[in-house]
Amino acid sequence: MSEPRPVRPRRSLLFVPALRPDRYLKALDAGADIVCIDMEDATPLDRKDEGRATALPLFAQPAPGGVEPMARINALSTYHGLKDLQALAESPAPPPAIMIPKVKSAEEIQLIDVLLSAGPARHIRFCVIIETNQGLERAVDIARASPRIDSMILGAVDLSAELRCHKSWEPLLYARSRLVHAAASAGIDLLDVPWLNLDDADGLAREAAACAALGFTGKASIHPKQIAVINAAFSPAPAQVEKARRVVHAYETSTTGLVVVDGELIELPVVRSYYRMLAIAERIAGAAAS
């Protein structure tokens, strides 16, 4: 049997404005699995160049263990998106990953893949935002567009405006379910839109739990105080971790291609989910030890 590709926990993502580098340094210690410097929505149009110049040098220093640093660039269809890509292509130390907004087709991702195919930029990983009607329609093709894609995120604010629906659970259930299908088909992670009411931790917990049950692997956030709630919703229980260890051991020692644990035949997609559980458990243990 072939080994599943390595996984890492992507339960929580914390956005930081590009014009606030001091917040980035603090965010790295907030417990989020991903910290994303936002050069798009959080950066005014007349300060895009300043945001880029401020944000990109921050990635020259390695992030603490377990944290995935990321930069949200501007859309490929915009002037500043093109400038972002040029800066990434020319950077001696680009971010390990970029978040790509307003994605409408697989061809956009493939073009960015080519543009960043030389030098240090060739190692950049991708997170794609689905926040347009076209992107939702083509979500499966987009998710499979490049082997660099590790994750996808729902951009519910823009998407709900395009769909002419309210930005709440029921109207967006179809969109969320479609993205679960797309992410699962490509074997990538899927994160939900941030919960914008910072004073409603119970609402955040309910929505995060609903997303986890639906098939999302994480949720974005806009404030460090949301991270613990999100991580809890997407973290396995101790009994699940114990079973995951037994399943993975059986998988790795099997010589027949069959994995049976507790009388249950375990197929490869389920094994992959257990690898994810163990990656999250290791992240939790590492955070507790630090």
Coordinates of C-alpha atoms in Angstrom, one line a residue, residues 27-215:
A27 CA -0.3 36.1 16.2
L28 CA 2.4 33.5 15.8
D29 CA 2.1 32.8 19.5
A30 CA -1.8 32.7 19.6
G31 CA -2.1 29.0 19.0
A32 CA -3.4 29.2 15.4
D33 CA -2.3 26.5 13.0
I34 CA -2.1 29.1 10.2
V35 CA -1.3 32.8 10.5
C36 CA -2.1 34.7 7.3
I37 CA -0.9 38.3 6.6
D38 CA -3.7 39.9 4.7
M39 CA -2.5 42.1 1.8
E40 CA -6.0 42.1 0.2
D41 CA -9.2 43.0 2.1
A42 CA -7.4 44.4 5.2
T43 CA -5.2 46.7 3.1
P44 CA -6.7 49.9 1.6
L45 CA -6.3 50.3 -2.1
D46 CA -4.1 53.4 -1.8
R47 CA -1.8 51.5 0.6
K48 CA -1.3 48.2 -1.3
D49 CA 2.3 48.9 -2.1
E50 CA 3.0 49.8 1.5
G51 CA 1.3 46.7 2.7
R52 CA 3.3 44.5 0.3
A53 CA 6.6 46.2 1.3
T54 CA 5.8 45.7 5.0
A55 CA 4.5 42.2 4.9
L56 CA 6.8 40.2 2.6
P57 CA 10.1 40.8 4.6
L58 CA 8.4 39.3 7.7
F59 CA 8.7 35.9 6.1
A60 CA 12.5 36.0 6.1
Q61 CA 12.3 34.8 9.7
P62 CA 11.1 31.2 10.3
A63 CA 7.8 30.9 12.2
P64 CA 7.6 28.9 15.4
G65 CA 7.3 25.1 15.0
G66 CA 3.8 24.0 14.0
V67 CA 2.6 27.3 12.6
E68 CA 2.1 27.7 8.9
P69 CA 2.8 31.3 7.8
M70 CA 0.8 32.6 4.8
A71 CA 0.2 35.8 2.8
R72 CA -3.2 36.6 1.2
I73 CA -2.3 38.3 -2.1
N74 CA -4.6 40.4 -4.3
A75 CA -6.6 38.8 -7.1
L76 CA -4.9 37.8 -10.3
S77 CA -7.3 40.0 -12.2
T78 CA -6.1 43.2 -10.4
Y79 CA -3.1 45.4 -10.9
H80 CA -1.9 44.9 -7.4
G81 CA -2.4 41.1 -7.7
L82 CA 0.1 41.2 -10.6
K83 CA 2.5 43.3 -8.5
D84 CA 2.1 40.8 -5.6
L85 CA 3.1 37.9 -7.9
Q86 CA 6.1 39.8 -9.3
A87 CA 7.3 40.5 -5.8
L88 CA 6.8 36.9 -4.8
A89 CA 8.7 35.7 -7.9
E90 CA 11.6 38.1 -7.1
S91 CA 11.7 37.5 -3.3
P92 CA 14.7 35.6 -1.9
A93 CA 12.5 34.5 1.0
P94 CA 8.9 34.4 0.0
P95 CA 6.1 33.1 2.3
P96 CA 5.8 29.3 2.5
A97 CA 2.2 29.7 1.3
I98 CA -0.2 32.2 -0.3
M99 CA -3.9 32.6 -0.1
I100 CA -5.4 33.3 -3.6
P101 CA -8.7 35.2 -3.6
K102 CA -11.5 35.6 -6.1
V103 CA -10.6 32.3 -7.9
K104 CA -13.0 31.6 -10.7
S105 CA -11.3 28.8 -12.6
A106 CA -8.6 26.1 -12.5
E107 CA -6.7 28.0 -15.2
E108 CA -6.1 31.0 -12.9
I109 CA -4.4 28.6 -10.4
Q110 CA -2.4 27.0 -13.2
L111 CA -1.2 30.4 -14.4
I112 CA 0.0 31.4 -10.9
D113 CA 1.7 28.0 -10.6
V114 CA 3.7 28.8 -13.8
L115 CA 4.5 32.4 -12.8
L116 CA 5.9 31.1 -9.5
S117 CA 7.8 28.2 -10.9
A118 CA 11.4 29.4 -10.6
G119 CA 13.7 30.2 -7.7
P120 CA 12.5 30.1 -4.1
A121 CA 8.9 30.9 -5.2
R122 CA 8.6 27.4 -6.7
H123 CA 8.2 26.0 -3.2
I124 CA 5.2 28.3 -2.3
R125 CA 2.1 26.3 -1.4
F126 CA -1.5 27.5 -2.2
C127 CA -4.7 28.1 -0.3
V128 CA -7.6 29.1 -2.6
I129 CA -10.6 31.1 -1.7
I130 CA -14.0 30.2 -3.2
E131 CA -16.0 33.5 -3.0
T132 CA -17.6 33.8 -6.4
N133 CA -20.5 32.1 -8.1
Q134 CA -18.1 30.9 -10.9
G135 CA -15.7 29.6 -8.4
L136 CA -18.4 27.6 -6.6
E137 CA -19.6 26.1 -9.9
R138 CA -16.0 25.0 -10.7
A139 CA -14.9 24.1 -7.2
V140 CA -13.9 20.5 -8.0
D141 CA -11.7 21.5 -10.9
I142 CA -10.1 24.4 -8.9
A143 CA -9.3 22.1 -6.0
R144 CA -7.5 19.7 -8.4
A145 CA -5.8 22.5 -10.4
S146 CA -2.3 22.2 -8.9
P147 CA -0.4 19.8 -6.6
R148 CA 0.6 22.9 -4.7
I149 CA -2.9 23.4 -3.3
D150 CA -3.1 22.3 0.3
S151 CA -6.3 24.0 1.4
M152 CA -9.4 25.8 0.3
I153 CA -11.4 28.4 2.2
L154 CA -15.0 29.6 1.9
G155 CA -15.3 33.3 1.3
A156 CA -18.9 33.6 2.5
V157 CA -19.2 37.4 2.5
D158 CA -18.6 37.9 -1.2
L159 CA -20.2 34.6 -2.2
S160 CA -23.5 35.4 -0.4
A161 CA -23.6 38.7 -2.1
E162 CA -23.2 37.0 -5.5
L163 CA -25.8 34.3 -4.6
R164 CA -28.2 37.0 -3.3
C165 CA -28.7 35.1 -0.1
H166 CA -28.2 35.9 3.6
K167 CA -24.8 35.1 5.1
S168 CA -26.1 32.5 7.6
W169 CA -26.0 28.7 8.0
E170 CA -29.1 27.6 6.1
P171 CA -28.7 29.7 2.9
L172 CA -25.0 28.8 2.6
L173 CA -25.4 25.1 3.4
Y174 CA -25.4 24.1 -0.3
A175 CA -22.2 26.1 -0.9
R176 CA -20.5 24.6 2.1
S177 CA -21.5 21.1 1.1
R178 CA -20.2 21.7 -2.4
L179 CA -16.9 22.8 -1.1
V180 CA -16.7 19.7 1.2
H181 CA -17.2 17.6 -1.9
A182 CA -14.5 19.6 -3.9
A183 CA -11.9 19.5 -1.1
A184 CA -12.4 15.8 -0.4
S185 CA -12.1 15.0 -4.1
A186 CA -8.7 16.6 -4.1
G187 CA -7.6 15.4 -0.7
I188 CA -7.0 19.0 0.6
D189 CA -8.1 20.8 3.8
L190 CA -11.1 23.0 3.9
L191 CA -11.6 26.0 6.2
D192 CA -14.7 28.0 6.9
V193 CA -15.3 31.8 6.9
P194 CA -14.4 33.8 10.0
W195 CA -17.1 34.3 12.7
L196 CA -17.3 38.1 12.8
N197 CA -19.1 38.7 16.1
L198 CA -16.2 38.8 18.6
D199 CA -18.6 38.9 21.6
D200 CA -20.5 35.7 20.7
A201 CA -18.2 32.8 21.6
D202 CA -21.2 30.5 21.8
G203 CA -22.3 31.3 18.3
L204 CA -18.7 30.7 17.1
A205 CA -18.6 27.3 18.9
R206 CA -21.9 26.2 17.4
E207 CA -20.9 27.2 13.8
A208 CA -17.5 25.6 14.2
A209 CA -19.0 22.3 15.5
A210 CA -21.5 22.3 12.6
C211 CA -18.7 22.8 10.1
A212 CA -16.6 20.0 11.6
A213 CA -19.6 17.7 11.4
L214 CA -20.2 18.7 7.7
G215 CA -16.6 17.8 6.7

